[in-house]
Every structure is written in C-alpha cells, then in structure tokens.
C-alpha cells in the first residue's frame, strides 16, 4: 500500500478538498500549511423547515474581508454531499459559482457581501450520525469536527467565528420541542406547524452549532452564579426517562459551582440545556448552551446503572460543561490544536471528579485508562504527538493521546508550577484569549507568563510522540543515597530520533525501620541522564518514585522484591502503593510468560504476591474503594506493553493462574471480607460503593480458584441484588463460568430489562468480554440476535468493542476473532465510518504479537485495504497500521 505523502494544497488552505483525488488516496492536511481564512463571517442566519425525510435549510451569511489574511477574490464554502438549490449574492440570484469537489466556491468583488444559499437534506437517511440526523423520531445534530458542512455550505473551520440567529419550524405534534444554541427570542404557531427563533450572542465556530427538535420532556432546575445571575437548567429526555435524570442534574450544578471555585469560571448565558439521544457516535458534545449527550452519560438510577456509570455521568457532564470556557469561549485555531481544548478539559474533569469523590482512587483510575488506551497507541503504528503534524481524517485524532496524554502534559505543568501559580497561568490564559481561536502555543505561553515557569524545553511534550522510559537506580555510599536516572524516548513513526524531555518526578526516600521519610521532593529530569545525591542516610533507604504518577512515563527500576513489598504495605502515597503492587505482579507475570521461572519459583512468586495482598486485605487504615484498587491485577494490555513480543494466550493463562493462586491462598480472608461487605446496605456513599467493589472483586478471585463456590456465591449475589452494581458484577463472573446458573441468570437479566437499551447493552457487553472459553461462538450468535443492529453505535460498541478488548476472544489462536472484527469493519464502514475506523487500532497492534497471530492480524488489515470503497476514516487507519 502506498502511503506516500501527497502534496499539500496549492493555496495552502488546510481546508482544501481536491476533487481529483482518488477515494483511496485522500489528501494529507498539514499543520504547517495553516493560513487564516480570507473572509470573516460576522453574522449567520439560518432557517430550518424541519422534516424527518426532508429538511430545507436557508442560510444567509454576511461576509467581510479578513484584514489579517491574504486577500482572495474567492470564498470557499465547505459542503459534504450537498446540492445548492439556490445561491444569491447581495440578494441577486447567481450562477457564478463553481463546485470544487463538495465545496462551493464563489467569486466576490467587494469588501463585504451577503451570501444566501438554500439546500435540502434528508436526515432520516443519515446513518453516519454527523450533521442533521434522525434518532427515534427526533431530529438532532452533531457538527464537531466537520459535520456542519453536511447541513449547509459554510467555512467549516474552527477559526471562523460567527453569531448565529436561527429560526426553526416544524409540525407541532411531531416536534413539540424546538431547541437551539443561546436563548430563545421568539416563538409562534401557524396551523399545524410552530416555530421558534433562537439567538446565540457569543460568536462561535460552526462545529459548536446544535439544533434539536422532538417530543421531549425536561427535568428543570436553576443555578445562581457567583455574580448572582440565575441560569435556567434543563435535562431533556424521552417521556419515561425523567426519573433517571436526577443524578445528571445534580452533577451539572456541582460542575457549575466547582468551575467557579477551582478556575474562577462563571457561566455566560441565561439557559443551559442538555439533551439525551440514544444514537450518538461519541459520549457527549459541548455545543454552546445546548449540550447533546449519549443517553449512556445522562440516565442513571441504582436499579439500572452501576457505580461506575454514576461516576461516568458526573465526569462527562462536568467535561462538557467545562468546555464552555476551555473550548467555546476560547476555541481552537485549527484541528491540530485539539488538545488545547480536549487535553485541558480532560484535566479539568479529572480534577473535578477527584474533588467530588476519592482523590487517590480517581488518580489510579485515570492512570489505568492511560495505560490501557494511550500507552499501546504510543508504542504502535498510530503513535502521534498530542499536537499532531498531519492527518487525513480528523475524526481519527480524537485519541487517548490527544485527550489523556494531553491532560497529563498539562498536569505536569501544574505539578511543576504548584497549584496556586498554575491557577495564575490559567487565569491569564482565559483572560488573554477570551473570544479567540487559539493554539497550544498560546496556552503554554500563558502558563509560562502567569505561573512564572520556563517551558522552553517542555514544549517537546507537544511535538514528540512515544512514552519515555526512565531507568532508575539507587545505590548507597557511606551516608549518601545516590540516585541515577536515565531517560529514553523511543522512536515512533516519522520520528526516529528524540530529544530528552523535562520529566517531573516526585520522590521520597523511606527509612525501612520507621517506615517514614523526611518529605516528598520534586526533581525534574531534563537531560538524558542525571545523578542526585541525598545525605544523611545511615542505611540504604527505599525509593518511592513517580509518586502520584507525576509524569506519564514508564519507570524501569532496579529494586528488590522486598522493597516493593515494603512500599505496597507502607508507602504514604496511595498511588505509589498501588504501583508497588502492580510492579510485583507485572514482574512475576512477565518472568513467568517468558518461561524464566521453574514451577517452584512460579509458586513461590505467587505466594509472596498473595502475602502482600493479604496485608492489604487486613489493613484497617485504607478504605474499601482504595483496597479494591490495590487488589486489582494488571490488565493484559499493560502486561503486553512490558514485553517485546507477546503471546496473548500465554499471558492470559499466567494471569489466570496467578489469580487462582492468590484466590486460593487468601480464600479465607477474602470470604470474611465478602461477608463484611454484604452487611453494608445500599447507598451511594463511598463506604457502600467500596463494599460493592470488594464483593465483585472477591467473586472474580473465587472464580479463578474455586469456580463452583464462585458460581454459588455469584448466583446468590445476583438474586438478592437491589442495585445494578451487584447484579452486573455477579453476572459478569457467572458469564465466564460453565453451568446452569450462567444460562439462568443471563436469561433472567434479559427478561428483566428487555426494552431498556442501556441495560441490554450491558447484557451484550458482559457476554462479549467474558472469560468463557466459547466467547467467540457466543459473540457470533449475539450478532444474529434480534436486538443487535449496526445502526446504533452503543449497541455496536457493546458487542464488538467489548470483544476486541477481550484477549480470550480477539486473540483466539484460530484467527477467528480477527476475522470477526475485519468483517465488522467492512460491513460498518459504509453505514458509520467514524465508528468503523475505531475498530482498526486493535488489529494494528500486530507488531507486538507473536508471529503466527501477527500474520493473521495483518491478513485482515490487508483484506480491508483491498476493499473497493473505503471511507477516509478507515482508509487512513488501515494504511497507517500497515505502513513500515
Ligand atoms: N468535543 C467532544 C465530542 C466529540 C468527540 C465530537 C469527537 C466530535 C468528535 C466532547 O467534548 C468529548 O470529548 N467527549 C468525550 C467524553 C469526554 C468525557 C472525554 C466523548 O465523547 O467520548
Ligand atoms: Zn471534550
């Protein structure tokens, strides 16, 4: 396959679309080619005559030459699959326009004009769920990144800001509720139709436009801002879902309050609407004043949502709300700057959730996500810097790197500056760039100026991909502890040679005897290697490093097993304790998989891990949520990352064996823990959540060591559950086991929740991610289930993302798992390209896998690459995954 670079656009506009390119060779868009748009669009007026099968869109744009850009006689308005039914310039119909591919190009003689264009679209046939589409009889939009051009012709790029005035009309009975950005300024009716006018006073790019029309009901409330302004709040859902919106509303109010306190940010409209839709490509979208959410991140009650679901709702509501400042008031100059809004907003939502619940537990969860999703990306063919240099399809760059590593990079600045100085930096950023389309460079400079940091070398974190590795060695000479550090940043596609980066490492040196240290220190490793000396240690201390995960790196530490056991039991940094436990297990598993351990060594290693875990079970000073974290086994993905070449079957087997060993050695204390947890009545407080987490954890260990007992316990937990966390946990364990209880409970679960899409999604996902040896057959059968459909992204992800993340199934030695994902991609691509492309990366990890499976994975990628017609999305991911 040819992935040679195509030349950049002739006029240097990164928005170019070249009609002549083959569908198989979409142009590469490069950051360095950015040019400001030659025109400004101060005002946009839109009129929608809404219909499910046919919606008429009339747009009127006032345009004026942009003095800050090179003058151009033409204006390019992006379109995607649109045909103009009428074009007027300054009120006069004109045919003096050309179509360049999907774009409409007009020649404009003067300084300022009005352009009026009419189009007609069919929302009901929009299966891509980008632009205006129908979902359950309602109409809604998704415009980020380039969906607005599927609605009307427009300079669909984030640096063109416009004030929008919108009039929408439709059948009263079909669309009783009409919503748009900003405030409603007028409404009326005309026979069977009615209309509403909306005005958004804040200039915004087209990707933040939203419209919703349908039969919806709201939970309403209000929030008084720090300056005493009252804001009306609504959470819109389908009739019947209202009782499940309380948590969303409470989360919204907590978000608004928190952003005032933590970042000094106040809301800026009189109205804030959230709408839940069941067909949605992503989690949620921050459209100005009208956030659109996947139902998954709005609806929650204890009967149908797990503790994890409740936390996710709170986090996503926070995230989208926080975008009002970090994304909307200050937006991105171009899509290469995506991490400016996403990385920063992820950090903001992480800090919010830390403050609302357990700080260390949230930190551990976020590190786990980073390792699960971002580390593999950074070490594979799709590796890219948090600010990419080029793309073919921007949808492919909403990645764990841009989001989660992006958040880590900003978190490092906060760690180096300290919280107070960092706040000065963000204050300056919001102040300096309010109303602008900014760059990552603008952000870094604001933090530098406001917080008083020198981030010259730190900027490398924006341009270099790959997870740095830091080798750590501590020796003892006389009274001195000597710390030797060395960093390597691995080569990644297009970046063979890397420069050393500043790596902030929090550390502490423990006295073995007293289990204490004399204070945490922060050192910044900014050279390839460095040596630090610490005086006053009669005995060799135990090093605790990268505390709180102060830098998103891998630590390779030369440390004795006994010292890890000590840290796992005694470190006062909860993350470092977790890390010590993970290290103990990873080392053992990596050695076992590599065949380096005799049977006896294997058992001894397992026993010492069980012993360390036993101390954690018995520790009265930790809460159960934290205990649950300390008891978690490292994921298969994370273990794979520590190996050059992985045999997924072996890793899985060793991991299960260790689980069984720990489960049987600790069977007694685990069951005592279970009994204690069983006594805790249901509530949403931390203690009760911790108890629930432990119960399912104990079941999972029991399932490996004593499956019969586990089945009995799980069936019992399932039957007496008064909440989804217990019920799903029990069913998860049962789904991995043989026996009648598996069949019974799966059937019961389905019957109990039939018709509740979000819970039926769980039913699919549990079976697709199960440890059952016949998971491949199960998933095949589920794909033919009457409730399965490729039209609903939640359903697709429930079955197939769960499966692609299940090593048992995906990496089946026969290659069957790879074939199933290959088939899915080919079938889904024409229906929903964005979702289809997201299934490519699991196949792209073939380089990390033993040769036989690797060949089978490649085979699927090559088969997809040969397809007659392929979306830009899937084409780009497949070609990058195969490139060498
Ligand atoms: N702006 C994004 C939504 C989005 C993503 C639009 C990709 C278009 C393409 C939104 O703010 C977002 O990041 N949503 C996340 C959830 C968030 C909590 C990380 C999502 O949808 O997964
Ligand atoms: Zn976001």
XYZ file of N, CA and C in Angstrom, residues 283-498:
648
model
N -19.490 10.231 23.280
C -20.103 10.285 24.606
C -21.026 11.479 24.741
N -20.525 12.644 24.372
C -21.308 13.863 24.512
C -20.626 15.006 23.776
N -21.363 16.106 23.592
C -20.844 17.213 22.789
C -21.229 18.558 23.398
N -20.243 19.461 23.425
C -20.344 20.702 24.191
C -20.968 21.883 23.446
N -21.841 21.667 22.464
C -22.467 22.771 21.723
C -22.887 23.900 22.672
N -22.678 25.129 22.240
C -22.912 26.269 23.128
C -24.346 26.303 23.666
N -24.494 26.206 24.956
C -25.803 26.304 25.606
C -26.725 25.131 25.335
N -26.306 24.199 24.498
C -27.159 23.062 24.142
C -26.291 21.808 23.979
N -25.870 21.266 25.113
C -25.055 20.062 25.057
C -25.900 18.867 24.625
N -25.360 18.077 23.713
C -26.059 16.861 23.312
C -25.281 15.666 23.856
N -25.990 14.791 24.521
C -25.373 13.667 25.212
C -25.894 12.330 24.698
N -25.014 11.384 24.657
C -25.387 9.986 24.563
C -26.192 9.653 25.836
N -27.327 8.979 25.690
C -28.145 8.636 26.876
C -27.315 7.957 27.974
N -26.291 7.216 27.546
C -25.424 6.497 28.488
C -24.823 7.407 29.550
N -24.613 8.692 29.199
C -23.982 9.614 30.133
C -24.966 10.608 30.753
N -26.263 10.286 30.648
C -27.277 11.112 31.314
C -28.107 10.269 32.280
N -28.624 9.152 31.773
C -29.597 8.384 32.543
C -28.906 7.494 33.575
N -29.320 7.625 34.812
C -28.752 6.765 35.857
C -29.702 6.666 37.038
N -29.983 5.445 37.462
C -30.582 5.213 38.769
C -30.010 3.888 39.271
N -30.101 3.637 40.575
C -29.406 2.468 41.123
C -29.864 1.138 40.513
N -31.073 1.081 40.057
C -31.600 -0.169 39.503
C -30.969 -0.497 38.146
N -30.602 0.527 37.379
C -30.129 0.255 36.016
C -28.697 0.720 35.740
N -28.112 1.473 36.660
C -26.755 1.983 36.417
C -25.813 1.531 37.538
N -24.583 1.199 37.154
C -23.593 0.783 38.151
C -22.943 2.012 38.779
N -22.172 1.769 39.837
C -21.421 2.867 40.453
C -20.511 3.518 39.419
N -19.924 2.703 38.575
C -19.079 3.228 37.507
C -19.867 4.116 36.557
N -21.095 3.716 36.249
C -21.937 4.547 35.379
C -22.245 5.890 36.033
N -22.557 5.855 37.318
C -22.832 7.110 38.032
C -21.622 8.044 37.949
N -20.445 7.495 38.192
C -19.233 8.326 38.136
C -19.002 8.860 36.727
N -19.292 8.028 35.724
C -19.073 8.455 34.339
C -20.026 9.595 33.981
N -21.270 9.506 34.416
C -22.224 10.585 34.150
C -21.680 11.890 34.739
N -21.270 11.834 35.990
C -20.754 13.045 36.638
C -19.547 13.605 35.877
N -18.639 12.712 35.490
C -17.425 13.150 34.805
C -17.713 13.750 33.433
N -18.614 13.134 32.682
C -18.882 13.625 31.323
C -19.699 14.923 31.377
N -20.660 14.999 32.298
C -21.406 16.256 32.449
C -20.425 17.378 32.775
N -19.514 17.089 33.706
C -18.505 18.088 34.058
C -17.686 18.473 32.831
N -17.190 17.449 32.142
C -16.336 17.683 30.978
C -17.003 18.628 29.966
N -18.217 18.307 29.572
C -18.866 19.140 28.549
C -19.175 20.532 29.093
N -19.564 20.598 30.348
C -19.824 21.919 30.929
C -18.528 22.756 30.946
N -17.430 22.133 31.346
C -16.165 22.892 31.443
C -15.705 23.411 30.077
N -16.098 22.723 29.020
C -15.762 23.209 27.671
C -16.338 24.603 27.420
N -17.353 24.992 28.180
C -17.914 26.313 27.887
C -16.819 27.385 27.908
N -15.837 27.190 28.803
C -14.682 28.087 28.768
C -13.527 27.491 27.974
N -13.142 26.276 28.311
C -11.989 25.677 27.613
C -12.493 24.924 26.374
N -12.826 25.696 25.351
C -13.333 25.095 24.117
C -14.266 26.051 23.383
N -15.192 26.671 24.155
C -16.171 27.526 23.486
C -15.767 29.004 23.551
N -15.609 29.530 24.768
C -15.145 30.924 24.866
C -13.756 31.061 24.227
N -12.909 30.089 24.499
C -11.631 30.017 23.766
C -11.646 28.714 22.980
N -11.663 28.837 21.671
C -11.728 27.627 20.859
C -10.379 27.357 20.186
N -10.344 26.426 19.256
C -9.089 26.035 18.617
C -8.914 26.750 17.280
N -7.707 27.142 16.988
C -7.436 27.798 15.706
C -7.633 26.817 14.548
N -7.185 25.618 14.723
C -7.350 24.562 13.718
C -7.380 23.245 14.463
N -7.688 22.157 13.764
C -7.893 20.880 14.474
C -6.612 20.258 14.987
N -5.454 20.773 14.547
C -4.202 20.279 15.133
C -4.090 20.691 16.594
N -4.849 21.724 16.957
C -4.790 22.248 18.329
C -5.817 21.560 19.232
N -6.373 20.449 18.777
C -7.463 19.811 19.509
C -7.170 19.602 20.998
N -5.915 19.269 21.309
C -5.572 19.013 22.712
C -5.690 20.287 23.561
N -5.644 21.432 22.900
C -5.829 22.700 23.620
C -7.144 22.663 24.391
N -8.196 22.200 23.717
C -9.469 22.137 24.425
C -9.703 20.780 25.081
N -9.315 19.685 24.412
C -9.643 18.373 24.972
C -8.702 17.953 26.105
N -7.401 18.122 25.897
C -6.467 17.751 26.963
C -6.733 18.572 28.219
N -6.902 19.863 28.036
C -7.144 20.752 29.176
C -8.476 20.411 29.838
N -9.498 20.142 29.039
C -10.813 19.855 29.630
C -10.833 18.488 30.307
N -10.090 17.535 29.770
C -9.984 16.249 30.479
C -9.313 16.468 31.831
N -8.248 17.264 31.861
C -7.620 17.543 33.154
C -8.632 18.180 34.102
N -9.405 19.131 33.580
C -10.397 19.810 34.422
C -11.451 18.819 34.930
N -11.904 17.909 34.065
C -12.918 16.963 34.567
C -12.300 15.959 35.544
N -11.034 15.615 35.341
C -10.373 14.711 36.299
C -10.252 15.369 37.678
N -9.847 16.628 37.688
C -9.688 17.326 38.974
C -11.040 17.489 39.663
N -12.070 17.746 38.853
C -13.433 17.850 39.387
C -13.842 16.532 40.058
N -13.673 15.434 39.348
C -14.068 14.139 39.919
C -13.219 13.789 41.138
N -11.933 14.153 41.098
C -11.090 13.945 42.289
C -11.682 14.657 43.497
N -12.165 15.873 43.272
C -12.722 16.664 44.379
C -14.086 16.155 44.831
N -14.843 15.550 43.920
C -16.184 15.079 44.285
C -16.132 13.730 45.004
N -15.078 12.946 44.770
C -15.011 11.609 45.372
C -13.670 11.384 46.032
N -13.101 10.207 45.806
C -11.801 9.893 46.396
C -10.688 10.310 45.437
N -9.858 11.232 45.889
C -8.782 11.742 45.031
C -7.818 10.636 44.575
N -7.262 9.850 45.504
C -6.308 8.827 45.029
C -6.943 7.763 44.143
N -8.165 7.375 44.464
C -8.803 6.340 43.644
C -9.042 6.853 42.232
N -9.484 8.107 42.113
C -9.690 8.691 40.791
C -8.364 8.773 40.030
N -7.300 9.130 40.756
C -5.992 9.224 40.099
C -5.568 7.856 39.558
N -5.763 6.828 40.358
C -5.392 5.476 39.929
C -6.223 5.064 38.714
N -7.519 5.353 38.750
C -8.370 5.013 37.606
C -7.881 5.708 36.337
N -7.509 6.972 36.468
C -7.070 7.710 35.281
C -5.747 7.173 34.737
N -4.870 6.766 35.639
C -3.610 6.169 35.175
C -3.894 4.831 34.497
N -4.837 4.086 35.044
C -5.175 2.798 34.441
C -5.698 3.004 33.012
N -6.561 4.006 32.829
C -7.075 4.294 31.482
C -5.937 4.681 30.547
N -5.026 5.513 31.047
C -3.892 5.939 30.228
C -3.096 4.724 29.757
N -2.826 3.811 30.674
C -2.020 2.634 30.336
C -2.767 1.679 29.415
N -4.061 1.642 29.575
C -4.871 0.718 28.787
C -5.059 1.230 27.358
N -5.252 2.522 27.218
C -5.622 3.063 25.911
C -4.487 3.857 25.259
N -3.742 4.618 26.055
C -2.765 5.516 25.437
C -1.392 4.876 25.252
N -0.918 4.142 26.231
C 0.409 3.523 26.086
C 0.488 2.646 24.829
N -0.511 1.782 24.588
C -0.446 0.975 23.357
C -0.469 1.828 22.087
N -1.202 2.933 22.135
C -1.243 3.826 20.974
C 0.145 4.408 20.733
N 0.801 4.835 21.813
C 2.098 5.490 21.731
C 3.209 4.541 21.312
N 3.004 3.250 21.474
C 4.063 2.304 21.124
C 3.740 1.572 19.824
N 2.682 1.990 19.140
C 2.286 1.294 17.913
C 2.336 2.175 16.680
N 1.794 1.673 15.571
C 1.881 2.386 14.294
C 1.061 3.675 14.250
N 0.135 3.857 15.173
C -0.698 5.059 15.155
C -0.181 6.131 16.101
N 1.026 5.944 16.631
C 1.577 6.922 17.579
C 1.652 8.309 16.943
N 1.284 9.307 17.698
C 1.349 10.694 17.229
C 1.517 11.597 18.437
N 2.088 12.800 18.230
C 2.219 13.725 19.350
C 0.840 14.262 19.768
N 0.749 14.824 20.977
C -0.549 15.353 21.420
C -1.003 16.493 20.507
N -0.053 17.126 19.834
C -0.405 18.081 18.770
C 0.098 17.496 17.453
N -0.770 16.788 16.735
C -0.316 16.088 15.522
C 0.188 17.063 14.462
N 0.986 16.537 13.529
C 1.522 17.361 12.443
C 0.738 17.212 11.155
N 0.016 16.107 11.025
C -0.762 15.903 9.794
C -1.876 14.897 10.049
N -2.890 14.996 9.212
C -3.958 13.987 9.247
C -4.641 13.931 7.906
N -5.350 12.841 7.672
C -6.231 12.772 6.505
C -7.683 12.940 6.934
N -8.017 12.348 8.068
C -9.387 12.473 8.579
C -9.288 12.833 10.069
N -9.742 14.021 10.407
C -9.545 14.499 11.781
C -10.266 13.639 12.802
N -11.368 13.003 12.421
C -12.088 12.147 13.387
C -11.180 11.084 13.999
N -10.152 10.698 13.244
C -9.240 9.672 13.752
C -8.300 10.198 14.834
N -8.320 11.509 15.089
C -7.365 12.069 16.046
C -8.000 12.474 17.366
N -9.214 12.027 17.563
C -9.835 12.141 18.893
C -9.389 10.923 19.681
N -8.126 10.959 20.068
C -7.453 9.767 20.573
C -7.119 9.894 22.060
N -6.747 8.756 22.617
C -6.281 8.753 24.006
C -5.029 9.620 24.144
N -4.264 9.753 23.073
C -3.063 10.590 23.145
C -3.451 12.065 23.268
N -4.311 12.534 22.354
C -4.735 13.931 22.391
C -5.482 14.235 23.704
N -6.314 13.306 24.129
C -7.133 13.519 25.324
C -6.357 13.250 26.619
N -5.955 11.995 26.796
C -5.453 11.597 28.110
C -3.990 11.961 28.318
N -3.170 11.750 27.283
C -1.790 12.215 27.442
C -1.788 13.742 27.453
N -2.670 14.335 26.646
C -2.804 15.799 26.652
C -3.089 16.318 28.056
N -3.967 15.630 28.775
C -4.281 16.033 30.150
C -3.063 15.853 31.054
N -2.323 14.764 30.847
C -1.137 14.513 31.674
C -0.079 15.593 31.460
N 0.053 16.038 30.220
C 1.070 17.050 29.919
C 0.743 18.355 30.666
N -0.533 18.731 30.674
C -0.904 19.951 31.394
C -0.803 19.727 32.907
N -1.113 18.514 33.328
C -0.979 18.195 34.755
C 0.481 18.342 35.210
N 1.426 17.976 34.336
C 2.843 18.135 34.701
C 3.188 19.613 34.911
N 2.619 20.488 34.061
C 2.876 21.924 34.246
C 2.357 22.357 35.613
N 1.178 21.825 35.978
C 0.576 22.168 37.261
C 1.455 21.666 38.412
N 2.011 20.467 38.235
C 2.881 19.914 39.273
C 4.138 20.764 39.428
N 4.701 21.188 38.323
C 5.943 21.961 38.393
C 5.693 23.373 38.925
N 4.536 23.943 38.566
C 4.245 25.316 38.999
C 3.723 25.347 40.430
N 3.054 24.312 40.844
C 2.298 24.354 42.095
C 0.894 24.861 41.770
N -0.071 24.460 42.603
C -1.468 24.745 42.275
C -1.765 26.231 42.138
N -1.200 27.012 43.064
C -1.534 28.442 43.058
C -0.995 29.151 41.818
N 0.259 28.895 41.517
C 0.862 29.543 40.353
C 0.192 29.054 39.068
N -0.156 27.783 39.049
C -0.828 27.251 37.861
C -2.142 27.991 37.624
N -2.871 28.260 38.705
C -4.136 28.989 38.589
C -3.897 30.390 38.004
N -2.779 31.001 38.391
C -2.461 32.313 37.795
C -2.273 32.160 36.285
N -1.655 31.064 35.914
C -1.442 30.798 34.487
C -2.748 30.596 33.736
N -3.667 29.821 34.315
C -4.929 29.589 33.594
C -5.778 30.862 33.586
N -5.725 31.634 34.685
C -6.445 32.920 34.693
C -5.969 33.799 33.535
N -4.661 33.832 33.389
C -4.101 34.671 32.322
C -4.524 34.146 30.945
N -4.502 32.834 30.802
C -4.917 32.229 29.534
C -6.362 32.614 29.193
N -7.285 32.444 30.151
C -8.686 32.762 29.883
C -8.859 34.253 29.574
N -8.099 35.060 30.283
C -8.216 36.494 30.102
C -7.650 36.938 28.749
N -6.500 36.420 28.449
C -5.776 36.853 27.256
C -6.470 36.402 25.966
N -7.039 35.215 25.982
C -7.525 34.642 24.723
C -9.039 34.503 24.623
N -9.753 35.099 25.585
C -11.216 35.030 25.540
C -11.727 35.530 24.187
N -12.609 34.752 23.574
C -13.186 35.154 22.289
C -12.323 34.795 21.089
N -11.211 34.125 21.335
C -10.308 33.820 20.223
C -10.282 32.330 19.870
N -9.730 32.066 18.711
C -9.416 30.693 18.298
C -7.911 30.550 18.493
N -7.516 29.844 19.525
C -6.131 29.875 19.998
C -5.365 28.606 19.648
N -4.089 28.623 20.012
C -3.211 27.473 19.733
C -2.649 26.919 21.048
N -2.093 25.725 20.953
C -1.426 25.133 22.126
C -0.291 26.044 22.587
N 0.376 26.663 21.607
C 1.458 27.586 21.929
C 0.937 28.755 22.778
N -0.243 29.277 22.441
C -0.842 30.351 23.246
C -1.033 29.890 24.688
N -1.483 28.651 24.836
C -1.726 28.124 26.181
C -0.418 28.043 26.964
N 0.582 27.446 26.340
C 1.858 27.267 27.044
C 2.446 28.625 27.435
N 2.343 29.599 26.522
C 2.910 30.912 26.827
C 2.156 31.571 27.995
N 0.844 31.373 28.034
C 0.079 31.935 29.152
C 0.499 31.310 30.479
N 0.718 30.007 30.464
C 1.136 29.346 31.712
C 2.535 29.841 32.096
N 3.396 29.962 31.106
C 4.740 30.490 31.384
C 4.666 31.863 32.030
N 3.906 32.747 31.398
C 3.836 34.134 31.876
C 3.088 34.240 33.203
N 2.006 33.506 33.302
C 1.176 33.624 34.504
C 1.752 32.895 35.701
N 2.337 31.727 35.441
C 2.827 30.911 36.550
C 4.313 31.148 36.824
N 4.969 31.836 35.908
C 6.389 32.104 36.085
C 7.261 30.870 35.885
N 6.945 30.090 34.872
C 7.733 28.894 34.561
C 8.484 29.122 33.253
N 9.593 28.425 33.099
C 10.248 28.414 31.795
C 9.917 27.078 31.129
N 9.121 27.128 30.072
C 8.647 25.884 29.452
C 9.258 25.667 28.066
N 10.431 26.302 27.862
C 11.055 26.212 26.545
C 11.258 24.762 26.115
N 11.961 24.020 26.943
C 12.231 22.617 26.602
C 10.967 21.765 26.768
N 10.117 22.175 27.672
C 8.897 21.404 27.951
C 7.998 21.278 26.727
N 8.098 22.248 25.816
C 7.273 22.209 24.603
C 7.469 20.936 23.780
N 8.588 20.245 24.029
C 8.822 18.976 23.331
C 7.698 17.974 23.588
N 7.039 18.114 24.727
C 5.925 17.197 25.028
C 4.788 17.363 24.011
N 4.739 18.523 23.357
C 3.702 18.738 22.342
C 4.089 18.179 20.981
N 5.392 18.039 20.746
C 5.822 17.654 19.399
C 6.380 16.242 19.302
N 6.802 15.662 20.408
C 7.383 14.315 20.342
C 6.371 13.265 20.804
N 6.215 12.226 20.004
C 5.354 11.108 20.398
C 6.188 10.062 21.145
N 5.508 9.086 21.702
C 6.193 7.978 22.367
C 6.242 8.165 23.881
N 6.114 7.073 24.596
C 6.161 7.120 26.062
C 7.610 7.029 26.516
N 8.119 8.061 27.185
C 9.512 7.997 27.650
C 9.694 6.888 28.685
N 10.877 6.315 28.667
C 11.193 5.322 29.691
C 12.279 5.904 30.588
N 12.091 5.795 31.879
C 13.093 6.294 32.819
C 13.650 5.113 33.607
N 14.968 4.909 33.462
C 15.621 3.854 34.251
C 16.114 4.472 35.543
N 15.872 3.767 36.624
C 16.128 4.317 37.959
C 16.977 3.332 38.750
N 18.035 3.874 39.356
C 18.854 3.018 40.206
C 19.280 3.789 41.439
N 19.121 3.178 42.590
C 19.527 3.833 43.844
C 20.623 3.002 44.495
N 21.741 3.681 44.781
C 22.812 2.980 45.496
C 23.107 3.727 46.785
N 23.926 3.134 47.605
C 24.211 3.710 48.917
C 25.705 3.738 49.125
N 26.251 4.962 49.402
C 27.697 5.098 49.610
C 27.904 5.885 50.882
N 28.440 5.254 51.886
C 28.634 5.934 53.183
C 27.290 6.354 53.737
N 27.136 7.689 53.929
C 25.875 8.211 54.460
C 24.969 8.726 53.330
N 25.433 8.482 52.120
C 24.724 9.071 50.978
C 23.919 8.055 50.185
N 22.732 8.474 49.785
C 21.964 7.698 48.814
C 22.181 8.348 47.451
N 22.541 7.544 46.467
C 22.842 8.087 45.137
C 21.798 7.579 44.137
N 21.139 8.540 43.528
C 20.064 8.201 42.586
C 20.542 8.462 41.163
N 20.495 7.416 40.342
C 20.888 7.586 38.938
C 19.657 7.432 38.061
N 19.451 8.436 37.206
C 18.289 8.432 36.319
C 18.746 8.522 34.876
N 18.000 7.850 34.026
C 18.345 7.916 32.609
C 17.056 7.815 31.813
N 16.870 8.724 30.849
C 15.636 8.661 30.059
C 15.905 8.297 28.601
N 14.985 7.540 28.039
C 14.999 7.300 26.590
C 13.591 7.527 26.071
N 13.524 8.232 24.943
C 12.222 8.406 24.297
C 12.269 7.564 23.032
N 11.415 6.551 22.941
C 11.517 5.593 21.833
C 11.168 6.227 20.485
N 11.713 5.674 19.402
C 11.342 6.155 18.073
C 9.878 5.826 17.781
N 9.225 6.696 17.033
C 7.828 6.469 16.631
C 7.727 6.805 15.144
N 6.631 6.415 14.472
C 6.535 6.658 13.032
C 6.837 8.124 12.666
N 7.795 8.315 11.793
C 8.158 9.655 11.349
C 9.082 10.402 12.315
N 9.376 9.821 13.474
C 10.240 10.480 14.460
C 11.282 9.493 14.989
N 12.332 9.235 14.183
C 13.315 8.231 14.601
C 14.194 8.685 15.770
N 14.458 9.997 15.846
C 15.379 10.480 16.890
C 14.669 11.466 17.790
N 14.844 11.259 19.070
C 14.157 12.118 20.024
C 15.145 12.878 20.900
